Short mmCIF file of C-alpha atoms and ligand atoms in Angstrom, two decimals:
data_model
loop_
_atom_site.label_atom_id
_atom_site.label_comp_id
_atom_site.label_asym_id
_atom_site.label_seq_id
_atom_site.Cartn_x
_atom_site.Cartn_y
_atom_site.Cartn_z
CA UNK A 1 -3.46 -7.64 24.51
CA UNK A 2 -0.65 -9.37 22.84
CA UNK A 3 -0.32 -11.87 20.42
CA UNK A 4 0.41 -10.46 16.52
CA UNK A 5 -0.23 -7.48 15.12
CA UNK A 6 -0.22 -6.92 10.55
CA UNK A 7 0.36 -3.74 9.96
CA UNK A 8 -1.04 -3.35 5.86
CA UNK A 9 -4.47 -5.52 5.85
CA UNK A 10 -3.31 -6.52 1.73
CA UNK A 11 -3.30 -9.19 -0.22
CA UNK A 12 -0.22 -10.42 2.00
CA UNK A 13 -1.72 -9.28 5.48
CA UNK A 14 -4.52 -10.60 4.89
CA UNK A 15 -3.03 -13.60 4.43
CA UNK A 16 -0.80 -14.12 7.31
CA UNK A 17 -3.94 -13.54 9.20
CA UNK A 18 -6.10 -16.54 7.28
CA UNK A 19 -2.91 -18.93 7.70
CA UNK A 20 -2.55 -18.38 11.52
CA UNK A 21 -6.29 -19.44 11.90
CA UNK A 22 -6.47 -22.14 9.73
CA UNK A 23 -3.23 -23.39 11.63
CA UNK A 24 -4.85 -23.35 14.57
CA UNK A 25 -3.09 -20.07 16.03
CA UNK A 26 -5.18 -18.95 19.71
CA UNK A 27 -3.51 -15.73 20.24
CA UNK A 28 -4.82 -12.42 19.10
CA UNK A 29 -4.39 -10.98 15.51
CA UNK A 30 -4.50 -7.74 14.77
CA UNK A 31 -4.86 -6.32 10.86
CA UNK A 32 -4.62 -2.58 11.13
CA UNK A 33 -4.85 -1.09 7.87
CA UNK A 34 -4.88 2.62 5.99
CA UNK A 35 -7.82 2.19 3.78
CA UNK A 36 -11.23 1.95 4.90
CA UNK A 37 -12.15 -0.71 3.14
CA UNK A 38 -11.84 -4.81 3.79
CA UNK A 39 -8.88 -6.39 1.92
CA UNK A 40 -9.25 -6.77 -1.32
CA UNK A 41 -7.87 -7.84 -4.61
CA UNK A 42 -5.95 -5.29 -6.39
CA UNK A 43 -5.25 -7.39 -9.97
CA UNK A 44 -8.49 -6.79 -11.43
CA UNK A 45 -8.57 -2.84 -10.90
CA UNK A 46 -6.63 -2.45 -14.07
CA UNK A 47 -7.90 -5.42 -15.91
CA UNK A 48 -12.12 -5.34 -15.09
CA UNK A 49 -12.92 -2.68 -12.50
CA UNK A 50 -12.27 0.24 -14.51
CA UNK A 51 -14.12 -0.40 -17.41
CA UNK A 52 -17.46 -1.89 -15.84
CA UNK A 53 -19.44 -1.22 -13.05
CA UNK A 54 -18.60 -3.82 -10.85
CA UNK A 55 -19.13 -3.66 -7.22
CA UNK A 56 -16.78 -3.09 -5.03
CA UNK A 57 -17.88 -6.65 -3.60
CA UNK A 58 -16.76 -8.02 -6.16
CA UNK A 59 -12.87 -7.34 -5.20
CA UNK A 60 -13.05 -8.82 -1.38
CA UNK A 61 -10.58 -11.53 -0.18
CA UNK A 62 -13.37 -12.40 2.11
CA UNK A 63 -16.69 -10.75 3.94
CA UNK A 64 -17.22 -9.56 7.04
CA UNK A 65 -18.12 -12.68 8.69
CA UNK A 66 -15.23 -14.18 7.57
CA UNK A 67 -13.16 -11.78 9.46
CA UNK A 68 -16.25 -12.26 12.52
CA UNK A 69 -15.94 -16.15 12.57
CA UNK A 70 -12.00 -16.09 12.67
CA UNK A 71 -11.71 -13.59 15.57
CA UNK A 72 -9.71 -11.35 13.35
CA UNK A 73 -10.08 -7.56 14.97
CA UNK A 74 -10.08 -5.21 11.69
CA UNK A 75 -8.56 -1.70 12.45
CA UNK A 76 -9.02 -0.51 8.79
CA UNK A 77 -9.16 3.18 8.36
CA UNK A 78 -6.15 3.49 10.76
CA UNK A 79 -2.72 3.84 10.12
CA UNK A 80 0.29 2.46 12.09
CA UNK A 81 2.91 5.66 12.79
CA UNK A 82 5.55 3.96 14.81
CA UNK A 83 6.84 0.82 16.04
CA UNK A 84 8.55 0.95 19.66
CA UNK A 85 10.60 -2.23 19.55
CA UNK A 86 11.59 -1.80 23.45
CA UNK A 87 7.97 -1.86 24.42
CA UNK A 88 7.07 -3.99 21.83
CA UNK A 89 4.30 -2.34 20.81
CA UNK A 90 2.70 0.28 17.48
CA UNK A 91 1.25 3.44 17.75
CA UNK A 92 -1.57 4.71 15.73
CA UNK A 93 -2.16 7.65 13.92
CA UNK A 94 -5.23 8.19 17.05
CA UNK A 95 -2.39 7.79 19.64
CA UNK A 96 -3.84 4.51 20.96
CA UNK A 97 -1.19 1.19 21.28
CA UNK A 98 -0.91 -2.27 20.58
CA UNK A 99 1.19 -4.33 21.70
CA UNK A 100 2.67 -7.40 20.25
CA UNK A 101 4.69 -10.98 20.48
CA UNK A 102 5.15 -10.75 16.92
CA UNK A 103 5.00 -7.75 14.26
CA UNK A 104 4.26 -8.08 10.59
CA UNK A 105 4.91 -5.93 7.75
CA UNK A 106 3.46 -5.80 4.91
CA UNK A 107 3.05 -2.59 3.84
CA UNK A 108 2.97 -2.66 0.53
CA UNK A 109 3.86 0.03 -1.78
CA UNK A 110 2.87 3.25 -2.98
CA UNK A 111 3.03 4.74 -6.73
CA UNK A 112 5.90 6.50 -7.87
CA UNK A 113 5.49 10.37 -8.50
CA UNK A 114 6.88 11.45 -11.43
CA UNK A 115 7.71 15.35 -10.38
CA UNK A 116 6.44 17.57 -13.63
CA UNK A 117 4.77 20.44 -13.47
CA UNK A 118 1.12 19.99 -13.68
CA UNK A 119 0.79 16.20 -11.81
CA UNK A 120 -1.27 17.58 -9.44
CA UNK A 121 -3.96 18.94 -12.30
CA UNK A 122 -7.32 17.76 -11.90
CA UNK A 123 -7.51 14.71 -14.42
CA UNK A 124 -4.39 13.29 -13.67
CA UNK A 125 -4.36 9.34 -12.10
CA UNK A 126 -2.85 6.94 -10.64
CA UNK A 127 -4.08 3.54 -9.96
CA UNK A 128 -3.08 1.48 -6.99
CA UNK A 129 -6.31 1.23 -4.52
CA UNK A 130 -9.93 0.47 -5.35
CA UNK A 131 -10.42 4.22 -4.55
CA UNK A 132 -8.45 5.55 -7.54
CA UNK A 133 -9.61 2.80 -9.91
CA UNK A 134 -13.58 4.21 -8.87
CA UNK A 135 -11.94 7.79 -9.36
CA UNK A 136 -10.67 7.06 -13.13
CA UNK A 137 -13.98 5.04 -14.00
CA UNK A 138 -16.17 7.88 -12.71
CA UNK A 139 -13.85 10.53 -15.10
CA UNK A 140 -13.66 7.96 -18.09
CA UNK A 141 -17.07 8.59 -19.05
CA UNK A 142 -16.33 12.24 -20.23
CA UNK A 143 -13.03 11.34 -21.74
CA UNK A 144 -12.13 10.65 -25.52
CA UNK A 145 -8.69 11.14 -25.22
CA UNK A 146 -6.00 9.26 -22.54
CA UNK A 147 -2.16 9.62 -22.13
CA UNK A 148 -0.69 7.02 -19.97
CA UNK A 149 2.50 7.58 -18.45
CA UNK A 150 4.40 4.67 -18.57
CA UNK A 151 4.48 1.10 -20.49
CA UNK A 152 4.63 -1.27 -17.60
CA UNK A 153 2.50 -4.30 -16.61
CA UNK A 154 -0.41 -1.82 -14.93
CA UNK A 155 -0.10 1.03 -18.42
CA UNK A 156 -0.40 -1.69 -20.73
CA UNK A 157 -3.68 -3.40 -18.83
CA UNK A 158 -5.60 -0.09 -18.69
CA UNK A 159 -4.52 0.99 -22.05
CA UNK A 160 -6.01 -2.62 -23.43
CA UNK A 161 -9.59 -1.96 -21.30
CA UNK A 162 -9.91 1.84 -22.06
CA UNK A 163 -9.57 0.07 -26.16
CA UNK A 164 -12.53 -1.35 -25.02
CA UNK A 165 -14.47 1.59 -24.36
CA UNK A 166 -13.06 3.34 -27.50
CA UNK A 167 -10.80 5.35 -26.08
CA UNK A 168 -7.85 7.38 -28.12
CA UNK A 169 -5.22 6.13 -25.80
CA UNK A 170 -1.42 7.32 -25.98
CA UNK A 171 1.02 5.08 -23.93
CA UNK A 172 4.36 7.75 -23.28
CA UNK A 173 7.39 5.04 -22.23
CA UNK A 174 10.55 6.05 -21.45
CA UNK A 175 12.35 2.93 -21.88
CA UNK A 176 13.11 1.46 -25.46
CA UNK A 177 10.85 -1.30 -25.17
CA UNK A 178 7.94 -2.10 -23.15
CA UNK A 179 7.69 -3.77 -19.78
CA UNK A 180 11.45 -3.79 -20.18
CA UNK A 181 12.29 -4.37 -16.57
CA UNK A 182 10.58 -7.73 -16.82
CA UNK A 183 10.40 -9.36 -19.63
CA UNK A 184 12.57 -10.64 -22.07
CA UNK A 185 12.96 -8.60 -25.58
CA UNK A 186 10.45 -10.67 -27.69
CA UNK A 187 8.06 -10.41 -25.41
CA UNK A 188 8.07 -7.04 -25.46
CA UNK A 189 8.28 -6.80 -29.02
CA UNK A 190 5.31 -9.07 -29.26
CA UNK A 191 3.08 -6.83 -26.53
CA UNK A 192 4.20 -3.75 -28.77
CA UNK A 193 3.04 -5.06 -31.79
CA UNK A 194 -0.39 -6.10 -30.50
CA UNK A 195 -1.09 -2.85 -28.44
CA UNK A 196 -0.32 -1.05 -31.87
CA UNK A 197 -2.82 -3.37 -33.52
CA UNK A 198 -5.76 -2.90 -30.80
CA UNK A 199 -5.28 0.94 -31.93
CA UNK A 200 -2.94 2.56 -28.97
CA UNK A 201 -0.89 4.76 -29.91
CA UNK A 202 2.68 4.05 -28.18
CA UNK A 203 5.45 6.19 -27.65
CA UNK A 204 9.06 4.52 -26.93
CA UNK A 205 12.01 6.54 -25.69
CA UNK A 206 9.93 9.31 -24.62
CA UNK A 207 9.52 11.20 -21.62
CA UNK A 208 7.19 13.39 -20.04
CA UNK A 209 7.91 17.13 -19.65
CA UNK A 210 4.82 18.40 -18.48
CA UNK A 211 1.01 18.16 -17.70
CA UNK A 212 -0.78 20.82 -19.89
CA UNK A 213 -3.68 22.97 -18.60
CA UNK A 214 -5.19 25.26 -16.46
CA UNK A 215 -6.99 23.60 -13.53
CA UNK A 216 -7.92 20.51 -15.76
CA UNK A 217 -5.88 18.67 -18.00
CA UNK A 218 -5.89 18.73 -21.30
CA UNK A 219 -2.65 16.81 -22.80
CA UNK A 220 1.05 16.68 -21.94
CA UNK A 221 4.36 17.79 -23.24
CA UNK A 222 6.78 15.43 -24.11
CA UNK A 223 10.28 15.59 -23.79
CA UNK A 224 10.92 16.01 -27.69
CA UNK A 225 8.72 19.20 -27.39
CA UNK A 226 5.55 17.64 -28.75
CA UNK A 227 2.25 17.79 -27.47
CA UNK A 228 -0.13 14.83 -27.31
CA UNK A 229 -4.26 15.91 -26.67
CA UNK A 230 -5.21 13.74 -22.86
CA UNK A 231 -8.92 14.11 -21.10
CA UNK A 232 -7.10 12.21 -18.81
CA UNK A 233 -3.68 11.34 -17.94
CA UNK A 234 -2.66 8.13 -15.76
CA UNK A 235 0.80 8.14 -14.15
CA UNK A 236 1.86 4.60 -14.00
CA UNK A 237 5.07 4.44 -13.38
CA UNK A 238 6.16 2.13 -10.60
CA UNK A 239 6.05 1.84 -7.41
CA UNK A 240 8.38 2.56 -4.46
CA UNK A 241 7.99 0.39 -1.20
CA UNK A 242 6.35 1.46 2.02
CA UNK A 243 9.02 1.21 3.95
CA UNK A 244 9.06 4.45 6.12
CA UNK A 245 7.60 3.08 9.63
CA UNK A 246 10.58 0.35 9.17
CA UNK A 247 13.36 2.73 8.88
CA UNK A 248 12.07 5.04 11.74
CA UNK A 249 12.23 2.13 13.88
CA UNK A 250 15.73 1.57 13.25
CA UNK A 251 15.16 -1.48 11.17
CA UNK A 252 17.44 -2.09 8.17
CA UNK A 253 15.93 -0.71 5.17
CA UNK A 254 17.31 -0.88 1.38
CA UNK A 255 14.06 0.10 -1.33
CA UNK A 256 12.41 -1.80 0.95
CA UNK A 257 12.68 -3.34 4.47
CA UNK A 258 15.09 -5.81 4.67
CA UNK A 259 14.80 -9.45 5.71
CA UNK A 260 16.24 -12.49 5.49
CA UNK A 261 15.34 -15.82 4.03
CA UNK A 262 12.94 -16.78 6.62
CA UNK A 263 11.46 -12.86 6.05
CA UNK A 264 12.43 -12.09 9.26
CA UNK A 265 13.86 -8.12 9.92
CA UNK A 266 17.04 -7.15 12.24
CA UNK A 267 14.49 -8.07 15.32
CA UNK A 268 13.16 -11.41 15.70
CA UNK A 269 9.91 -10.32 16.07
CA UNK A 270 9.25 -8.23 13.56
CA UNK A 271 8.75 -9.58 10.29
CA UNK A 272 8.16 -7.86 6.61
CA UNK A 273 6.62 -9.26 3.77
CA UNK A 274 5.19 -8.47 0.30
CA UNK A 275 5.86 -5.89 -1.72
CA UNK A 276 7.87 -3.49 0.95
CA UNK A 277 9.99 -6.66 1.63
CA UNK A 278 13.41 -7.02 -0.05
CA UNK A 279 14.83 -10.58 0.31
CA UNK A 280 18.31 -12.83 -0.45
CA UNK A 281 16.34 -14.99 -3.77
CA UNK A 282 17.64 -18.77 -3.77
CA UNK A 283 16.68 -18.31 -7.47
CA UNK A 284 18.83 -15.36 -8.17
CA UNK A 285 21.69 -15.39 -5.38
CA UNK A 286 20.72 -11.58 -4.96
CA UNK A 287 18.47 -9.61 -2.86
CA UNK A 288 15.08 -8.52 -4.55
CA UNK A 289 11.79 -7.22 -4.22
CA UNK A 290 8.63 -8.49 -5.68
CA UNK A 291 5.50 -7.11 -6.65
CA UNK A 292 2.79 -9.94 -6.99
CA UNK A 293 0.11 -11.94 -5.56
CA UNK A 294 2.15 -15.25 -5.70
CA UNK A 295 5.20 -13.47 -3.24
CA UNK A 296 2.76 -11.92 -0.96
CA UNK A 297 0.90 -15.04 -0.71
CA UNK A 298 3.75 -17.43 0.08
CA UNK A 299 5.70 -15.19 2.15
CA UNK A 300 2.55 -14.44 4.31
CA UNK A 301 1.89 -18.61 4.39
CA UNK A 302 5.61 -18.63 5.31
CA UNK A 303 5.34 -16.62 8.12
CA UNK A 304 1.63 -17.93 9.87
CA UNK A 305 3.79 -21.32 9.99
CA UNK A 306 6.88 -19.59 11.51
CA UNK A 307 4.74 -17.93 14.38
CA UNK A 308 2.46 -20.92 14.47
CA UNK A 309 5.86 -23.43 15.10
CA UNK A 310 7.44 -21.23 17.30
CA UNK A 311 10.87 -21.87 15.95
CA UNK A 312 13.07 -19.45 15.50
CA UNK A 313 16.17 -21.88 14.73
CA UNK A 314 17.69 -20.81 11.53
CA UNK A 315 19.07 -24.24 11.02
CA UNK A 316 15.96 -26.29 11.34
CA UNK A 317 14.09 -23.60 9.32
CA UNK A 318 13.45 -23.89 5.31
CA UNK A 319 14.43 -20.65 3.81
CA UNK A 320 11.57 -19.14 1.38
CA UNK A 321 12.41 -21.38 -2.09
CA UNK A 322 8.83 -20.15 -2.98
CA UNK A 323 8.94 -20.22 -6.70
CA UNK A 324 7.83 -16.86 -8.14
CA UNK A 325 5.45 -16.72 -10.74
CA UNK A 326 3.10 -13.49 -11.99
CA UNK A 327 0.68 -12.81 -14.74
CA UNK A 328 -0.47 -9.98 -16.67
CA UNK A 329 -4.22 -9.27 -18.90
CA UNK A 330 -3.71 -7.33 -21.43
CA UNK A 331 -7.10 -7.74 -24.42
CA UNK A 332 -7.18 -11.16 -25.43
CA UNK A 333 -3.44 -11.85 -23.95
CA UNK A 334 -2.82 -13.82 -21.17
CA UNK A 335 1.11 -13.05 -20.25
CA UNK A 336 2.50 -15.93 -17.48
CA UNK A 337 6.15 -15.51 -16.13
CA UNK A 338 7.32 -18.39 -14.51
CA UNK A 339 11.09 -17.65 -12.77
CA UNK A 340 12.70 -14.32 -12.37
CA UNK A 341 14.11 -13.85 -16.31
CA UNK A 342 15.35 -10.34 -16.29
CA UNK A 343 19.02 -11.73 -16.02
CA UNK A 344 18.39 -13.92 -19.38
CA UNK A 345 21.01 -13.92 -22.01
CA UNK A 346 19.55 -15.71 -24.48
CA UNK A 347 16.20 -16.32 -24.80
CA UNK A 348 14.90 -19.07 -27.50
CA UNK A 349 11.29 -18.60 -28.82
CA UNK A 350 9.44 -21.88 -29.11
CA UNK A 351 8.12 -22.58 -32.48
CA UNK A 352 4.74 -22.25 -32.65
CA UNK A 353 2.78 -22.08 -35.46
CA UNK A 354 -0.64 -20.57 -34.07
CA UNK A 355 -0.43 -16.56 -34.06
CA UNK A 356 -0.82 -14.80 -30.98
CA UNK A 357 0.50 -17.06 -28.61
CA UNK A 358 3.96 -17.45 -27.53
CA UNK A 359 6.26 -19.20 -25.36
CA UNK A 360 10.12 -17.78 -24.41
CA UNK A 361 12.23 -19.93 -22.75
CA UNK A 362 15.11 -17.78 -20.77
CA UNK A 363 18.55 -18.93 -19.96
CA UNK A 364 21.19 -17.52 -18.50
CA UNK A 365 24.10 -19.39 -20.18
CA UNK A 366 23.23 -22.62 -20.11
CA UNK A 367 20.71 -22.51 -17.00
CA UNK A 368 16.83 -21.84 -17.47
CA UNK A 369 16.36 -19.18 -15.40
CA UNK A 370 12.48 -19.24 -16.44
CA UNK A 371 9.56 -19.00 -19.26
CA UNK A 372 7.36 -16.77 -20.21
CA UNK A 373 3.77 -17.66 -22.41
CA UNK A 374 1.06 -15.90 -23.76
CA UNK A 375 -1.68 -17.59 -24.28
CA UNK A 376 -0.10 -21.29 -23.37
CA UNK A 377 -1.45 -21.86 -19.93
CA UNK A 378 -0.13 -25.23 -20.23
CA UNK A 379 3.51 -24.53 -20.37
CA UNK A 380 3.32 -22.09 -17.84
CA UNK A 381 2.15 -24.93 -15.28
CA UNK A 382 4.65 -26.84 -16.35
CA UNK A 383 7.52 -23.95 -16.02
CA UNK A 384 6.02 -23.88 -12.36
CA UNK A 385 6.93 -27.99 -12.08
CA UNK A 386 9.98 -27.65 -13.74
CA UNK A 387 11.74 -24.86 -11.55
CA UNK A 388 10.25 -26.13 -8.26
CA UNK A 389 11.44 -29.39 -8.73
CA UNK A 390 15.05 -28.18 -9.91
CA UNK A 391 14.44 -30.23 -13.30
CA UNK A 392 17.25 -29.20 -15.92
CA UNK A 393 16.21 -28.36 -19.27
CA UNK A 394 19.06 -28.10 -21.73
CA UNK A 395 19.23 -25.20 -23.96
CA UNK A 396 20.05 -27.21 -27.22
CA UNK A 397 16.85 -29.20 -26.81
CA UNK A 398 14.32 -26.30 -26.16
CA UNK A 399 16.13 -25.16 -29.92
CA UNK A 400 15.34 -28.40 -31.69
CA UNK A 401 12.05 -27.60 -34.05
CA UNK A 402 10.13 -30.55 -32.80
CA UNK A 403 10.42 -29.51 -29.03
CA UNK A 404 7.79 -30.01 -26.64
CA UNK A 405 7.48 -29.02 -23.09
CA UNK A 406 4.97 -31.77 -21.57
CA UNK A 407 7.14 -34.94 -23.94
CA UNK A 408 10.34 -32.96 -22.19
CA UNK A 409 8.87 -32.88 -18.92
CA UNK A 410 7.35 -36.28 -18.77
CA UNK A 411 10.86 -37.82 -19.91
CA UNK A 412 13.05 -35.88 -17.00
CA UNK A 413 10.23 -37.52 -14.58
CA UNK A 414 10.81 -40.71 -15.66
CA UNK A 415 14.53 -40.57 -15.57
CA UNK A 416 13.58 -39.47 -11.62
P1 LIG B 501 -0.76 -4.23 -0.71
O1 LIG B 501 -1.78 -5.17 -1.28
O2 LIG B 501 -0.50 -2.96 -1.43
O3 LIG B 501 -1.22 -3.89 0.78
C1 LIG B 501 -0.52 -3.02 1.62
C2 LIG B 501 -1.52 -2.26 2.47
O4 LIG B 501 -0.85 -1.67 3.58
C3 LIG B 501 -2.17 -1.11 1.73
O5 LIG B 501 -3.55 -1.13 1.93
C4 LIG B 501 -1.53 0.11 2.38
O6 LIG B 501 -2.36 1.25 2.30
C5 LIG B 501 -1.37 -0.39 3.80
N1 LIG B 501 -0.43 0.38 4.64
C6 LIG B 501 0.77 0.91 4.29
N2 LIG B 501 1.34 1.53 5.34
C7 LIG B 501 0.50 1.38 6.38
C8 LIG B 501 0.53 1.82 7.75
N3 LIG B 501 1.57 2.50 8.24
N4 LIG B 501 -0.52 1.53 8.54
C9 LIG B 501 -1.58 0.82 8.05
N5 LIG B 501 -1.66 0.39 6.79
C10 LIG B 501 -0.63 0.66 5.96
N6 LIG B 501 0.09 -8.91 -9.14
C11 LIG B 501 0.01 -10.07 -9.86
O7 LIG B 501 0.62 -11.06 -9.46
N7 LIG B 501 -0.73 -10.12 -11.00
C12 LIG B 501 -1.43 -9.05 -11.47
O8 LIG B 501 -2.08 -9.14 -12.50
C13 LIG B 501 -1.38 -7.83 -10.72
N8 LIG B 501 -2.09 -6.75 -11.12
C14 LIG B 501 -2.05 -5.60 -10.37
C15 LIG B 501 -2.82 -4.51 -10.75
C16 LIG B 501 -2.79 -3.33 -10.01
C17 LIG B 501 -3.62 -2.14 -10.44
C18 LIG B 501 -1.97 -3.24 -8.84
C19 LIG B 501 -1.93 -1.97 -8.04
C20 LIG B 501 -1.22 -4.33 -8.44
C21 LIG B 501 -1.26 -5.52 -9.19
N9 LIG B 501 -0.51 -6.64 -8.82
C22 LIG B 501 -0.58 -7.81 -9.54
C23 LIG B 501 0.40 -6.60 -7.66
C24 LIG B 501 -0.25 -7.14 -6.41
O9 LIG B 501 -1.54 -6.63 -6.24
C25 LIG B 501 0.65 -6.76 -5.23
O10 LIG B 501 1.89 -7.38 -5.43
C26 LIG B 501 0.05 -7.22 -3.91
O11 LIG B 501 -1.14 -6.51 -3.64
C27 LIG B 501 1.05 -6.99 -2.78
O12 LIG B 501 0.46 -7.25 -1.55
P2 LIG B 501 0.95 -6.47 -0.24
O13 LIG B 501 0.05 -6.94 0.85
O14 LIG B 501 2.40 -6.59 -0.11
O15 LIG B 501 0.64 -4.94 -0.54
#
């Protein structure tokens, strides 16, 4: 049986399969994926799941019947182990085959291990599937004290619930500032300052050495020598792509499988998408790699249409323009990133005069190259406007003290 086959049944497998059947597609689709489990949401594991006792309901893309009423066959608890391009066809981990007209990625990616000694002790974490979140929440209980390796978007989120439950938490980051890789510097002076203030304790410049214990954890070297108490350690730091199964097929791989801007591989039928997918950006003029519900979404929408129009003609085809946008709970904070802004030069605050909110406006000379808000949903929205419509926003008037986004916005409109 041909027709296509998603290896990863994601957030962006998941939805290459919903797009092809609300297109209309007739063929057969396939969603084999690792875990056991239907897809599911991964965003609220650090944010909700961990610190309540939500169902695991709760976190579905869809039910069963969804899946029923579609006619999409579910292979979860299986793994794909290779790809034979000649035959056109995968090979399970059981040895049985599938073949295919067209192939999808979307493998996603898998945490990063950080190689001390003592990361495999009982009581050390990491969080990526629904199955590790219900694995910290069932060892939180017992825990007063938590080290958290690394101040990224995922670090920050837990250490802001486990504040919640009252929790001594210790965030260890290596980096000089937090969420460096992705935000601009106020922004991470800002998230510093309020993690301090909800009571974690966090740790800049500073690595890990070592996971102390005997069988169980009970704290960790750091670098410097010192030791900080842990229950419980989580190791959150990063992610590398699943791009193994890509590789062994002979498929052009670079931190991630490598595509072009219609997310299609070296073989015209296989496509990747998601987080194991590194593409050319027409934001950024470079290849990247993105790790959020907005890129797996679009590129898997992108996709169900290519398969659904049957075109394969690079010059009638519009290249993925999607544009990228992300967000981040952390306590009361609501962090939106609009753009890619990690090539900013200058960044220019607005002036706001209500505390704990915050908008940053990032250029790169004299180009807006995105904005990122806490708290100011509305901007945000209208960031997402702004860059998709290619509206220019000069950096001299996002500086004047009376600025305002929506009078801005509604004045480039008019001009047309
Ligand atoms: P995934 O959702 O990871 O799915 C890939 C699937 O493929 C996995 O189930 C994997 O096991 C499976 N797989 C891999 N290899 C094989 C194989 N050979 N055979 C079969 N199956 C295979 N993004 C946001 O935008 N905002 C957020 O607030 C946010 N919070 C997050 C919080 C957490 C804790 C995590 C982990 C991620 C968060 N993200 C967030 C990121 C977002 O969830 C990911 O970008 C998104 O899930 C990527 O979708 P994907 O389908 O590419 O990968």
């Amino acid at each position: 049986m041909s027709g296509v086959v998603i290896v990863g049944a994601g957030q962006a497998g998941f939805q290459v399969a919903a797009s092809l059947r609300q297109g209309g597609f007739a063929g057969a689709v396939t969603l084999v994926g690792d875990e056991p489990r239907l897809p599911y949401q991964r965003p609220p594991l650090s944010k909700t799941y961990i610190k309540t006792d939500a169902a695991f309901d709760s976190l579905l893309l869809k039910p069963e019947s969804f899946f029923e009423k579609h006619a999409i066959a579910l292979r979860l608890g299986e793994s794909v182990a290779a790809i034979d391009r000649a035959a056109r066809s995968v090979t399970l981990a059981d040895g049985s085959a599938l073949t295919f007209d067209h192939l999808v990625l979307a493998t996603g990616a898998a945490n990063r291990v950080v190689p001390v000694r003592g990361h495999d002790r009982r009581g050390v974490h990491q969080l990526r599937t629904a199955e590790d979140a219900e694995r910290l929440r069932a060892e939180l209980a017992a825990a007063s004290t938590v080290a958290i390796v690394g101040g990224g978007f995922i670090g920050l989120e837990v250490a802001a619930a486990l504040q919640a439950l009252e929790k001594r938490v210790t965030v260890i980051e290596a980096a000089d500032r937090l969420m460096g890789r992705t935000v601009s510097r106020p922004v991470s002076a800002f998230f510093l300052d309020e993690h301090r203030r909800m009571g974690t304790t966090i740790l800049l410049g500073t690595a890990i050495d070592s996971v102390l214990g005997d069988q169980r954890t009970r704290g960790v070297r750091l670098s410097d020598g010192r030791d900080i108490d842990a229950d419980l350690v989580l190791i959150a730091a990063g992610v590398t792509p699943n791009d193994q199964l890509a590789e062994a097929a002979g498929l052009r791989t670079d931190r991630g499988v490598v595509v072009d801007q219609h997310m299609r591989t070296d073989d015209r039928a296989i496509f990747a998408i998601g987080d194991c997918a590194v593409f050319p950006s027409v934001h950024t003029g470079t290849a990247v790699r993105l790790e959020s519900v907005q890129n797996a979404v679009d590129q898997a929408k992108l996709v169900a249409a290519r398969i659904l129009a049957q075109d394969d003609d690079a010059a009638t085809l519009e290249p993925y323009r999607a544009v990228p946008w992300f967000w981040s709970d952390q306590g009361p904070f609501k962090l939106q990133i609009v753009g890619l802004t990690a090539g900013a030069d200058h960044v220019e605050m607005a002036k706001l005069d209500e505390a704990g909110k915050l908008v940053a406006y990032c250029f790169a000379g004299e180009r807006l190259l995105g904005i990122e808000t806490v708290n100011r949903p509305g901007e945000h929205m209208l960031g997402r406007r702004i860059l998709a419509d290619g509206l220019l926003v000069a950096r001299d008037a996002v500086a004047r003290h009376d600025f305002d986004l929506k009078t801005h916005f509604n004045a480039l409109k008019s001009r047309g």
